[in-house]
Coordinates of C-alpha atoms in Angstrom, one line a residue:
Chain W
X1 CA 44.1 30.6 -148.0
X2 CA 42.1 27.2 -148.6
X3 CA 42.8 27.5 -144.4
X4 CA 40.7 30.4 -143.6
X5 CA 37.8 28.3 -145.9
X6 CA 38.1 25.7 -143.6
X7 CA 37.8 27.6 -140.8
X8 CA 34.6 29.9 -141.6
X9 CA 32.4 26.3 -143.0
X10 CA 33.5 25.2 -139.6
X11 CA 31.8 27.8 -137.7
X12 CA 29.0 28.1 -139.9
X13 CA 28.8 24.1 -138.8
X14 CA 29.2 24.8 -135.6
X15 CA 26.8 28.2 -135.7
X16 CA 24.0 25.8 -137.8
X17 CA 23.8 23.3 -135.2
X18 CA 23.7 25.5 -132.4
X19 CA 20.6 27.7 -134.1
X20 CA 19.1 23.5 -134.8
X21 CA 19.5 22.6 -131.5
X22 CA 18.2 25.8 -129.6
X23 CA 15.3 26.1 -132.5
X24 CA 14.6 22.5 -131.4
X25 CA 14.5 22.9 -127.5
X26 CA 12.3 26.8 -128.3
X27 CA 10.0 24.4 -130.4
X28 CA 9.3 21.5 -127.3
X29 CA 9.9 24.1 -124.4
X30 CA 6.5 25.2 -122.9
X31 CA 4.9 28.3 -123.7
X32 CA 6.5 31.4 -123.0
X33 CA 10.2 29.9 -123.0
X34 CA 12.1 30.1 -119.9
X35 CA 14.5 33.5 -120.0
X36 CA 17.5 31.1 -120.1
X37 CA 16.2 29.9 -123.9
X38 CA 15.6 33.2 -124.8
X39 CA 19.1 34.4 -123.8
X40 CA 20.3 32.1 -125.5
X41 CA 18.0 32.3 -128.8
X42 CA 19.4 36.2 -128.7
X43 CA 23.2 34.8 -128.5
X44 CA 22.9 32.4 -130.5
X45 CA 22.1 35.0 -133.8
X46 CA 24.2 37.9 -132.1
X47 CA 27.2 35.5 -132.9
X48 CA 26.0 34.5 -136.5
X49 CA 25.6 38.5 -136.8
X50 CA 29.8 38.4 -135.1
X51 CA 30.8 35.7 -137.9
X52 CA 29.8 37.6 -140.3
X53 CA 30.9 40.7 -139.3
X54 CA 34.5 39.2 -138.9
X55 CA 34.1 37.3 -142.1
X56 CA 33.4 40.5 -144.3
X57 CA 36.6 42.0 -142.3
X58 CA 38.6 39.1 -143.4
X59 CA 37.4 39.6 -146.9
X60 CA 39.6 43.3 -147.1
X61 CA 42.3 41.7 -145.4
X62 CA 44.6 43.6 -143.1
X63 CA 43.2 47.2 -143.6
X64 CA 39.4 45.5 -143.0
X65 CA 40.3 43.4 -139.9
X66 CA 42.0 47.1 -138.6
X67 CA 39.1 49.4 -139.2
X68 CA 36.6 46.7 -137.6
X69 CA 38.4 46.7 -134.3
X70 CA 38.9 50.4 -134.6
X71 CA 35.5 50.4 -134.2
X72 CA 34.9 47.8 -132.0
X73 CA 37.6 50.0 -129.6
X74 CA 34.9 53.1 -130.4
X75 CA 31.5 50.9 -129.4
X76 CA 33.7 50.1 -126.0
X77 CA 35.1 53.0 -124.8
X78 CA 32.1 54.9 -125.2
X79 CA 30.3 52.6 -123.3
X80 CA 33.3 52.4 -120.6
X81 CA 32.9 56.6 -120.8
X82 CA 29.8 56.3 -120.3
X83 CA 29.7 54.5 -116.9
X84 CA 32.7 56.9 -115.9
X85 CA 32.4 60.6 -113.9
X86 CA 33.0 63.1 -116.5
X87 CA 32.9 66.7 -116.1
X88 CA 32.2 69.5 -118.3
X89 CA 35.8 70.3 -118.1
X90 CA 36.6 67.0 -119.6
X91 CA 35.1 67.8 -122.9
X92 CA 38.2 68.1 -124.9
X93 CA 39.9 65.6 -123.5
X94 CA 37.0 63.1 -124.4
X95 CA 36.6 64.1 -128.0
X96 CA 40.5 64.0 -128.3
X97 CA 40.3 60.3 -127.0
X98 CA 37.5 59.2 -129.8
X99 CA 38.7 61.5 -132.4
X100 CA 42.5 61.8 -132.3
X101 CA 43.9 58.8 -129.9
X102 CA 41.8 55.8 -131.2
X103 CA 42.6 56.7 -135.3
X104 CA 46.2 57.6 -134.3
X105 CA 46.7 53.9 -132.5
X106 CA 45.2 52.2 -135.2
X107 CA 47.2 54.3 -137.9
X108 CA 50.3 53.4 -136.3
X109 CA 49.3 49.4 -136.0
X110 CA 48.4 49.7 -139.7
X111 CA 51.8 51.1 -140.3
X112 CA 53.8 48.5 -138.3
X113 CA 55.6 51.1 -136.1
X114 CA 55.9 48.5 -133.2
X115 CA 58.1 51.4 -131.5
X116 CA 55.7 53.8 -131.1
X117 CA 52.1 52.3 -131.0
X118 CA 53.6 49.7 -128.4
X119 CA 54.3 53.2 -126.0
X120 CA 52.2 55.9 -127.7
X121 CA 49.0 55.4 -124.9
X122 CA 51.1 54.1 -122.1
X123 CA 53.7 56.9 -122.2
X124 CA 52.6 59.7 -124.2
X125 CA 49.1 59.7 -123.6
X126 CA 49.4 58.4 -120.0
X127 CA 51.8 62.3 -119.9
X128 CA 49.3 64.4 -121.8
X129 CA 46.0 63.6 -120.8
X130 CA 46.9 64.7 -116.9
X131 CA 48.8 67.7 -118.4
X132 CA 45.4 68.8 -120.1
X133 CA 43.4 68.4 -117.9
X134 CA 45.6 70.4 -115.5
X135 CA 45.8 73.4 -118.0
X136 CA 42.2 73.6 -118.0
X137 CA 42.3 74.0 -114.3
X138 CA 39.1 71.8 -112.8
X139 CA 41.1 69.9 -109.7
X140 CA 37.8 68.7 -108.8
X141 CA 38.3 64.9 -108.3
X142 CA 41.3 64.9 -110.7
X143 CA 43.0 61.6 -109.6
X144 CA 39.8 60.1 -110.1
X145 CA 38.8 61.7 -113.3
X146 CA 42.6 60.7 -115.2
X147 CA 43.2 57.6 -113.8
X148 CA 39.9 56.5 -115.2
X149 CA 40.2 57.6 -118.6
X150 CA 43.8 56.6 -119.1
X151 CA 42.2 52.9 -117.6
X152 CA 39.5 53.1 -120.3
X153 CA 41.9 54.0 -123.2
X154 CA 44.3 51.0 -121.9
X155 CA 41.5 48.7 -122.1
X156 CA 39.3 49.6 -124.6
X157 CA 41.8 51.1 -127.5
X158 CA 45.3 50.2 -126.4
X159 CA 44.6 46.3 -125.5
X160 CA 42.3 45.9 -128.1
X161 CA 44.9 47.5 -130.7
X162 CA 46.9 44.2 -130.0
X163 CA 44.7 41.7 -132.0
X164 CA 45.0 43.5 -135.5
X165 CA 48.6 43.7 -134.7
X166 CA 48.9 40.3 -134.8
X167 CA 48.7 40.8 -138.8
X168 CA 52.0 42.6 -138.4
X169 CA 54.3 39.9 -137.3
X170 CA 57.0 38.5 -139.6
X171 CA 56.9 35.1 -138.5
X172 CA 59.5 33.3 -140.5
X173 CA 57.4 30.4 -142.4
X174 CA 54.1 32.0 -142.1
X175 CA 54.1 34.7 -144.7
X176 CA 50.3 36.4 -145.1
X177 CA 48.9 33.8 -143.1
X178 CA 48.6 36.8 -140.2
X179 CA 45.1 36.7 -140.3
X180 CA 44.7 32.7 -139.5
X181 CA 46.7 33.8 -135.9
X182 CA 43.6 36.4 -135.0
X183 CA 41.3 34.0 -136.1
X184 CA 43.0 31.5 -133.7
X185 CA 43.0 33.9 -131.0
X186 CA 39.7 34.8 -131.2
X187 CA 38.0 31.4 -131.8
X188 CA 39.4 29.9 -128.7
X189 CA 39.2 32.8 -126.5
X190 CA 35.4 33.1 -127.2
X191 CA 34.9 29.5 -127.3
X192 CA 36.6 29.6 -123.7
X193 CA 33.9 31.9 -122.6
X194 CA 31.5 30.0 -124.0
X195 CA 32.5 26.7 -123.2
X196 CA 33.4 28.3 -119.3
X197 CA 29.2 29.0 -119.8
X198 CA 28.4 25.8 -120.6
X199 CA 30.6 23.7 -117.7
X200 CA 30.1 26.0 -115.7
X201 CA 25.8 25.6 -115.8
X202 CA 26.4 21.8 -116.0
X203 CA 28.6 21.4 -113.2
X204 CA 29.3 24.3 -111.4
X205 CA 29.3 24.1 -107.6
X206 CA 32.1 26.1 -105.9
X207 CA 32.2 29.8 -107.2
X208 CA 35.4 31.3 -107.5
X209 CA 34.9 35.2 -106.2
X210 CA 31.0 35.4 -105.3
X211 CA 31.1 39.1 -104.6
X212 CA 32.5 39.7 -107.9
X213 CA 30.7 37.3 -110.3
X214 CA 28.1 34.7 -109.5
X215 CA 27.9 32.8 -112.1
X216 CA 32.4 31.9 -112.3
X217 CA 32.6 28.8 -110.7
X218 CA 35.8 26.8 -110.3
X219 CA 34.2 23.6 -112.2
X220 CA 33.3 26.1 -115.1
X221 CA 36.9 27.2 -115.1
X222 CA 38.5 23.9 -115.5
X223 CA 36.5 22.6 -117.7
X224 CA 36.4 25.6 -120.0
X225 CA 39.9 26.3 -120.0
X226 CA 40.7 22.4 -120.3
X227 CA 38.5 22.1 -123.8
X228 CA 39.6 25.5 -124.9
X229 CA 43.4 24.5 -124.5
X230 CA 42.1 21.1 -127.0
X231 CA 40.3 22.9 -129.4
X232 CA 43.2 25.4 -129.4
X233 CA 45.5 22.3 -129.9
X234 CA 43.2 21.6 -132.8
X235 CA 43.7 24.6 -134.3
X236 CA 46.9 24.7 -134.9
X237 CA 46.8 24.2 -138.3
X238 CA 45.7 27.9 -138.2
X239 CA 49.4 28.7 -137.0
X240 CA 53.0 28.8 -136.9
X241 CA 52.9 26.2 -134.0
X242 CA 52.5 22.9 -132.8
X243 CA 49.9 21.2 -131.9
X244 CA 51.1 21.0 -128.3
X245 CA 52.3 25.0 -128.4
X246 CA 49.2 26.1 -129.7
X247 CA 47.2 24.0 -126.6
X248 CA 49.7 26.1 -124.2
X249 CA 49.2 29.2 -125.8
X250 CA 45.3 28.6 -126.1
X251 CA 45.7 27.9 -122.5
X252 CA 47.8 31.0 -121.5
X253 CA 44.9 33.1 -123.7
X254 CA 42.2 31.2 -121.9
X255 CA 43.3 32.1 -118.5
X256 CA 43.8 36.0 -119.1
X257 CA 40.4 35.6 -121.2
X258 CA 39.1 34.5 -117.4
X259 CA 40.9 37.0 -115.4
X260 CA 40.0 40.2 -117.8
X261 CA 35.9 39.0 -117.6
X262 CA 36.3 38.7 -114.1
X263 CA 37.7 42.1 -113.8
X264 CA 35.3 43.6 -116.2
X265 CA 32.5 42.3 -113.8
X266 CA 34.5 43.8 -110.8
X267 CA 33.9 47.2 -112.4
X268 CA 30.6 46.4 -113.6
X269 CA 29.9 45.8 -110.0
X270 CA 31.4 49.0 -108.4
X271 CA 29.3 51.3 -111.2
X272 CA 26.1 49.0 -110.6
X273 CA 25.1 47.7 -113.6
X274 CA 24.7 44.4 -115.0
X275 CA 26.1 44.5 -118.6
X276 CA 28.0 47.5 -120.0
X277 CA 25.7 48.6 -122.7
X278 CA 22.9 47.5 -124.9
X279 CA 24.4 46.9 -128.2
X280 CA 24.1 43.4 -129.1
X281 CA 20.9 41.5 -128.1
X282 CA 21.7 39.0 -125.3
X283 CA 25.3 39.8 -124.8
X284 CA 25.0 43.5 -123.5
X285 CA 27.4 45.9 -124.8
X286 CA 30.2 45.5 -127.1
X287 CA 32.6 45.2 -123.6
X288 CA 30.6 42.4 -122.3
X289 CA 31.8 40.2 -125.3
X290 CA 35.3 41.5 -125.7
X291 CA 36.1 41.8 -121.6
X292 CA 38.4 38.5 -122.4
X293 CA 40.1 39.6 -125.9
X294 CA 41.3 42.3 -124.0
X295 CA 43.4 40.2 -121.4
X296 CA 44.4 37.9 -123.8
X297 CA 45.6 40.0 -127.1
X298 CA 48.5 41.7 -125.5
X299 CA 49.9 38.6 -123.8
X300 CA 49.4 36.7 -126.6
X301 CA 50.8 39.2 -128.8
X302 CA 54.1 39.7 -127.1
X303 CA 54.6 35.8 -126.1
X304 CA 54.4 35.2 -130.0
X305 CA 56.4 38.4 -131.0
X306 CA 59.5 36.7 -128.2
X307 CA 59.4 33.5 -129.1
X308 CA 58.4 33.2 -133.3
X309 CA 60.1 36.4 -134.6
Chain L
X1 CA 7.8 77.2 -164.9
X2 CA 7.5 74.4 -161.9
X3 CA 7.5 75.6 -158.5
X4 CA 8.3 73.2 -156.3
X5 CA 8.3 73.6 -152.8
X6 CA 11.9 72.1 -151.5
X7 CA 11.1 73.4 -148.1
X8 CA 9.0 69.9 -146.8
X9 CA 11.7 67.6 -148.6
X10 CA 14.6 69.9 -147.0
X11 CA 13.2 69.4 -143.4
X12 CA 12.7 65.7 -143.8
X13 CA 16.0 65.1 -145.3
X14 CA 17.2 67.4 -141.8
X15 CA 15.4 64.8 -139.5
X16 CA 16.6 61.9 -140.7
X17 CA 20.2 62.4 -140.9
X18 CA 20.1 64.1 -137.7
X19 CA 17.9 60.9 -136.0
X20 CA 20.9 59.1 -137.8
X21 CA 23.5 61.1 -136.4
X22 CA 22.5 61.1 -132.8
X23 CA 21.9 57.2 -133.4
X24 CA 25.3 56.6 -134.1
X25 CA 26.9 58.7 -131.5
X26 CA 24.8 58.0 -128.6
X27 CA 23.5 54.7 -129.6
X28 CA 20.4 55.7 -128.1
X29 CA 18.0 53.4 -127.1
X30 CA 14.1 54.3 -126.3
X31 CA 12.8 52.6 -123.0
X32 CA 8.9 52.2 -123.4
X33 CA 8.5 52.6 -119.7
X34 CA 4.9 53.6 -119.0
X35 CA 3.4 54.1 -122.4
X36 CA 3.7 52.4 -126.3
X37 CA 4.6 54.2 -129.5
X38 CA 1.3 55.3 -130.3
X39 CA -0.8 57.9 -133.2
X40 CA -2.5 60.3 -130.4
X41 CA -1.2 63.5 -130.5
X42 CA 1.0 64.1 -127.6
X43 CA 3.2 66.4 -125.3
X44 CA 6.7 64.9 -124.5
X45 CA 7.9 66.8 -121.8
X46 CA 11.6 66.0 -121.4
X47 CA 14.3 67.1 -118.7
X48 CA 16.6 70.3 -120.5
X49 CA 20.3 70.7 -120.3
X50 CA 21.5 70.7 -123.8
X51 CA 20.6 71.5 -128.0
X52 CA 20.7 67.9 -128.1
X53 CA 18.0 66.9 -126.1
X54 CA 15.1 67.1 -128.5
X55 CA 17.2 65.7 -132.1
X56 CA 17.6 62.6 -129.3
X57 CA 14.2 62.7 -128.6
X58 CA 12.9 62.9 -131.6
X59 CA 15.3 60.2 -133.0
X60 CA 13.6 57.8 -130.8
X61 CA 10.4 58.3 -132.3
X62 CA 8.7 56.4 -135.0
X63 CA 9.3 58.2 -138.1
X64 CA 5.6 59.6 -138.7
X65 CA 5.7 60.5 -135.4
X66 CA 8.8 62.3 -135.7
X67 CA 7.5 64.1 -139.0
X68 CA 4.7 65.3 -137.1
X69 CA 6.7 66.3 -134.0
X70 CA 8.4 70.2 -133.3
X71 CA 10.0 71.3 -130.4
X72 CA 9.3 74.1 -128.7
X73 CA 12.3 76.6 -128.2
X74 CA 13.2 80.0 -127.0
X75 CA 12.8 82.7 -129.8
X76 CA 15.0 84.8 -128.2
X77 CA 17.7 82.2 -128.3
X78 CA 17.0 80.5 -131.3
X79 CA 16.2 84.3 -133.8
X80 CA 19.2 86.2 -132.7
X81 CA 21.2 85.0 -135.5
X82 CA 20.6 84.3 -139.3
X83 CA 22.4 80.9 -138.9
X84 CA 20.2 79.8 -135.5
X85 CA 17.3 81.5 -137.2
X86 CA 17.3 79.3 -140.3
X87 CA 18.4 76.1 -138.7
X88 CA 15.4 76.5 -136.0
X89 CA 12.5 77.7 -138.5
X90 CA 13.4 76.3 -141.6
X91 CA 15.7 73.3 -141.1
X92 CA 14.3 71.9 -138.0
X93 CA 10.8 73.1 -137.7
X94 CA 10.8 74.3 -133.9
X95 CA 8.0 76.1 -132.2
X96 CA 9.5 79.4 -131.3
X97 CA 8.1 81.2 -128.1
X98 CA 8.8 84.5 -127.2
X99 CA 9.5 83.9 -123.2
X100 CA 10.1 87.4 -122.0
X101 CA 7.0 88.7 -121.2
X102 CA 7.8 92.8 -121.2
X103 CA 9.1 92.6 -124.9
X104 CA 6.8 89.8 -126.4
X105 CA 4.7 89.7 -129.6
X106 CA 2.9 86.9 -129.3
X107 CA 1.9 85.2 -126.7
X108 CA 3.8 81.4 -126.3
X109 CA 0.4 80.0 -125.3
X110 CA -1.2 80.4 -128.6
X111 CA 1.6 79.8 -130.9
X112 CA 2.2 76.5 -129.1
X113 CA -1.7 75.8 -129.7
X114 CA -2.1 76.4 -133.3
X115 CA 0.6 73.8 -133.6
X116 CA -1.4 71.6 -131.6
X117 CA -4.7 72.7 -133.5
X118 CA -2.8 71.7 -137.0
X119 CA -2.4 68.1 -135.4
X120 CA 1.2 68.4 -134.4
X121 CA 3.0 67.1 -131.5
X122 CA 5.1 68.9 -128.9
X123 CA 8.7 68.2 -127.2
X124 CA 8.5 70.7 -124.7
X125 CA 10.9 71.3 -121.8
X126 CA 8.9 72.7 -118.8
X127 CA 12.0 73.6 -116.9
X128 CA 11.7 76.8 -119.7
X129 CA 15.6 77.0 -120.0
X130 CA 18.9 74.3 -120.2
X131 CA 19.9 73.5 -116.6
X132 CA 23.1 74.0 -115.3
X133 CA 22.9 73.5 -111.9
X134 CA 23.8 70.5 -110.0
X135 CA 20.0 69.5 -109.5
X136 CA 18.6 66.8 -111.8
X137 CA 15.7 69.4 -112.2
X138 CA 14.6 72.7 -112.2
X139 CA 11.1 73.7 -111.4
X140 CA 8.9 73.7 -113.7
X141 CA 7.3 76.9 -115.5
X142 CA 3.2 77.1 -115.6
X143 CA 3.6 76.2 -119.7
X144 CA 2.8 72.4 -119.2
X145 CA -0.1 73.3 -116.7
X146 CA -1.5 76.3 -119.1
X147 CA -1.0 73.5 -122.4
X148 CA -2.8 70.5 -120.4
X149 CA -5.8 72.8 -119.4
X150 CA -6.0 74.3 -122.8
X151 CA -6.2 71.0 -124.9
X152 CA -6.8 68.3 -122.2
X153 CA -7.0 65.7 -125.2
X154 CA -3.5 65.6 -126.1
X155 CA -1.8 63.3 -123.8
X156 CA 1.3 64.3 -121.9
X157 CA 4.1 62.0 -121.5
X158 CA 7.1 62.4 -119.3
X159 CA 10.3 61.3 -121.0
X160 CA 13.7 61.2 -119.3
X161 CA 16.6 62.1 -121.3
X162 CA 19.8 60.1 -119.9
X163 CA 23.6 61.6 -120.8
X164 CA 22.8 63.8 -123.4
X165 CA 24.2 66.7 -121.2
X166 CA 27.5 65.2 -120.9
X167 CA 27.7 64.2 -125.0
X168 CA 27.0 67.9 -126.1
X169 CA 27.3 70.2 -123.2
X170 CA 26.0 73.6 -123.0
X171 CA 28.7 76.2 -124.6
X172 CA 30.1 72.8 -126.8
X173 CA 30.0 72.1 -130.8
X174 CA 31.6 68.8 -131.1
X175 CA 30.1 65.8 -129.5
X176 CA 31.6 63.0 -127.2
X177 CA 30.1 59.8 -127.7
X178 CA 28.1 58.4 -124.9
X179 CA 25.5 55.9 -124.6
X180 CA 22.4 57.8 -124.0
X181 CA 18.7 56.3 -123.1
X182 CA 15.3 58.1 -123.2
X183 CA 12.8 56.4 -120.8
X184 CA 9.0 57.2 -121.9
X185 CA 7.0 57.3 -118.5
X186 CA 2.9 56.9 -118.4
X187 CA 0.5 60.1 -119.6
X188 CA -0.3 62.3 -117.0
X189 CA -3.3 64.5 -116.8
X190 CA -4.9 67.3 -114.8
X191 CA -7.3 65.9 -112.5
X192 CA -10.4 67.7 -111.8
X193 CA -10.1 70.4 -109.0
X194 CA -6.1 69.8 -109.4
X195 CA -4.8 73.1 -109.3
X196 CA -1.9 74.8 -110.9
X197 CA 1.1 74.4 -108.0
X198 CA -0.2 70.5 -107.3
X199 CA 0.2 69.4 -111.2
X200 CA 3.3 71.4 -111.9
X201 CA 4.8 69.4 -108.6
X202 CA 2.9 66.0 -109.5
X203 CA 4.4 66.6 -113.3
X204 CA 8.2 67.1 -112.1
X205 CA 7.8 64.0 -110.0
X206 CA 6.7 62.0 -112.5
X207 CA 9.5 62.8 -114.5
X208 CA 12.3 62.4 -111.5
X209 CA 10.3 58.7 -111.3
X210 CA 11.9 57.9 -114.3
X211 CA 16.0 58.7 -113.8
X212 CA 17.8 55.7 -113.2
X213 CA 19.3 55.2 -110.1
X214 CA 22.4 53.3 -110.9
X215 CA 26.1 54.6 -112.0
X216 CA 25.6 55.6 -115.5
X217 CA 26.1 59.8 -115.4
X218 CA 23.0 61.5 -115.2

């Protein structure tokens, strides 16, 4: 495990410099700092908060990196509930996605039953959420109403669900080093994002889907996906693969990472709002930060599962 | 023999795990629109449609403001049963007013006073009853107007309770978890030669002012 050491005194590095540099430019900057430096002041110790969130996950192993994106799936579907119709008639429904589907998915990851938590939301909750909702007998804007929840539980348990499973492959040759493939996942998916930030404010010119997102620029694309598919290449001590097959697979992560935050802002958009909650200072809600895990995870998930098991 | 009174401790213990509670469901968020956290004494007068509305305002309090804080509920409602009874008088300290006026003991006016006199604030709902109608707001009883005239000291300050109908609607135990808001608006008073009708109507906009217009429920 002297990997996973490596890792975390590497992020702490790179979280130390970060805090140096933004303490330096808060220090210099005129008097009250611009909004951009306070943004990013707020990120900078919502991620330290993130590190060491996942770190004290890490610590309990497969049953702790489980529980904590159990609840990261509860902090995001409530706020993707929230910004949903829901009627009165709804009720049990709702509490039966919270209480009984997101336990029941993560359960079933924890137990390794590929058959059944790979289908469980897709087929059988997909069948009986309609069906319920039909005994109870409010039609009022019923398309709307399911389609939306099964959409939320998709993204916000079922997708989700897909990182901790990555504990649960046997790769041959990489026996109880599960862990090291999340945190490759996660490290460059979010340093995609924020490396897409960071091009993107440099040199961004042409912008990919104004209506939908602003601020997505085809210069930040490039040059965010580029350096995440290199500092996934330089990760792949973390895995199973080689140091070219890690830079294609940080790539393939990298571009669903893109496509799921620009879909998230698509939504965002339709229910007008500009973040999906308030949870962590200078990020927005729990959904604002995970938007591109949620692409990524099953893809990634499955491409490993066909080609390394 | 020591005779300690657990009642003080009980209720405290009650406030906090509840403030907790609602926390963690709703992750609820005050908005200090118009006004600060502040020690005067005050009215909040909050938009009614479920039990939860007053744990979740309360829970956004500081917590010697929500120490000193009670609600104001319907007797009726809240003594029919030994269970509602105990949890309204001794767990959660409400205000109980009697609001049928043929059968009443006491008149609501003064009960709600002498709480005020003992230097407590109020969470009052002027609407007088949850609403369940498709309007953000009912119209509001004379109570806030009768209140405002009677103590014009005490500030009064709108406060607009966001999703907490959906989480825990009327008729429902178990709660689904929402994010919920409360946005605090700016004191209001009775201005001199402002008469009953004209505040009530001033009051209720005040309090519509402070919904949020975007997607997010109501």
């Amino acid at each position: 495990m002297a990997d996973i050491y490596r890792l975390f005194i590497g992020l702490i590095a790179v979280l130390c410099a970060a805090s140096l540099v933004a303490g330096i430019l808060t220090w210099r900057s005129s008097k009250p700092a611009s909004s951009t430096l306070v943004n990013l002041n707020a990120r900078i110790r919502a991620w330290w908060v993130m590190v060491a969130a996942i770190s004290l996950a890490f610590v309990f192993g497969r049953s702790g990196v489980i529980i904590l994106f159990m609840l990261v799936s509860f902090a995001a579907l409530r706020e993707y509930v929230t910004l949903t119709h829901t009627r009165r008639s709804d009720h049990w429904v709702l509490i039966g996605m919270f209480l009984i589907v997101i336990p029941l998915q993560y359960y079933l990851v924890w137990t390794n039953w590929y058959g059944l938590y790979s289908i469980f939301i897709p087929v059988y909750c997909f069948l009986a959420m309609p069906a319920l909702a039909a005994l109870w007998g409010d039609t009022s804007r019923f398309l709307e109403r399911i389609s939306e929840q099964q959409w939320g539980l998709m993204l916000s348990v079922y997708c989700i669900s897909h990182v901790p499973a990555l504990v649960t492959l046997d790769i041959p040759g990489n026996e109880g080093r599960g862990l090291l493939l999340i945190a490759f996942l996660i490290a460059t998916v979010q340093g995609s994002d924020v490396l897409q930030y960071i091009f993107g404010k440099l040199f961004g010119r042409n912008r990919i889907s104004p209506n939908v997102s602003p601020s997505k620029t085809w210069e930040g694309l490039i040059g965010g996906i580029g350096s995440a598919s290199l500092l996934g290449a330089s990760l792949f001590w973390l895995t199973p693969f080689s140091s070219i097959e890690a830079g294609v697979l940080a790539g393939i992560a990298c571009i669903m990472g893109f496509l799921g935050g620009l879909v998230a802002s698509a939504i965002k958009r339709d229910r007008g709002v500009k973040d999906w909650g308030h949870m962590i200072e200078g990020h927005g809600g729990m959904l604002d930060r995970t938007d591109s895990l949620i692409f990524a995870a099953p893809v990634f998930f499955h491409i490993v599962r066909y080609a390394w098991t | 023999m020591l005779n300690v009174d657990y009642k003080p401790l009980m209720q405290s213990l009650a406030g906090a795990c509840l403030a907790g509670l609602a926390r963690a469901i709703t992750g609820v968020i005050p908005i200090w629109l118009g006004t600060k956290p502040s020690r005067n004494q005050r009215i909040y007068f909050a938009n009614h449609a479920s039990h939860g509305d007053f744990i979740l305002l309360a829970s956004c309090l500081q917590p010697e403001e929500r120490a000193r804080t009670r609600a104001v509920a319907g007797a009726d409602y809240w003594r029919s049963n030994r269970i509602r009874r105990f949890m309204a008088e001794d767990l959660l300290r409400t205000v109980l007013v009697e609001r049928n006026g043929v059968e009443r003991t006491q008149d609501p006016l003064d009960v709600m006073l002498k709480a005020l006199d003992d230097g407590q604030s109020l969470i009052f709902f002027p609407e007088g009853t949850r609403n369940m109608s498709e309007e953000p707001l009912l119209r509001f009883r004379s109570g806030l107007y009768n209140l405002a005239i009677a103590r014009p000291g005490v500030e009064l300050v709108p406060c607009w309770i966001e999703n907490m109908s959906r989480v825990l609607p009327k008729g429902m135990f178990l709660p689904v978890p929402l994010l919920c808001r409360v946005i605090f608006g700016a004191p209001i008073a009775v201005e001199p030669g402002e008469d009953r009708t004209l505040f009530l109507h001033r009051a209720r906009q005040a309090l519509l002012d402070l919904k949020p217009t975007n997607g997010a429920g109501r």
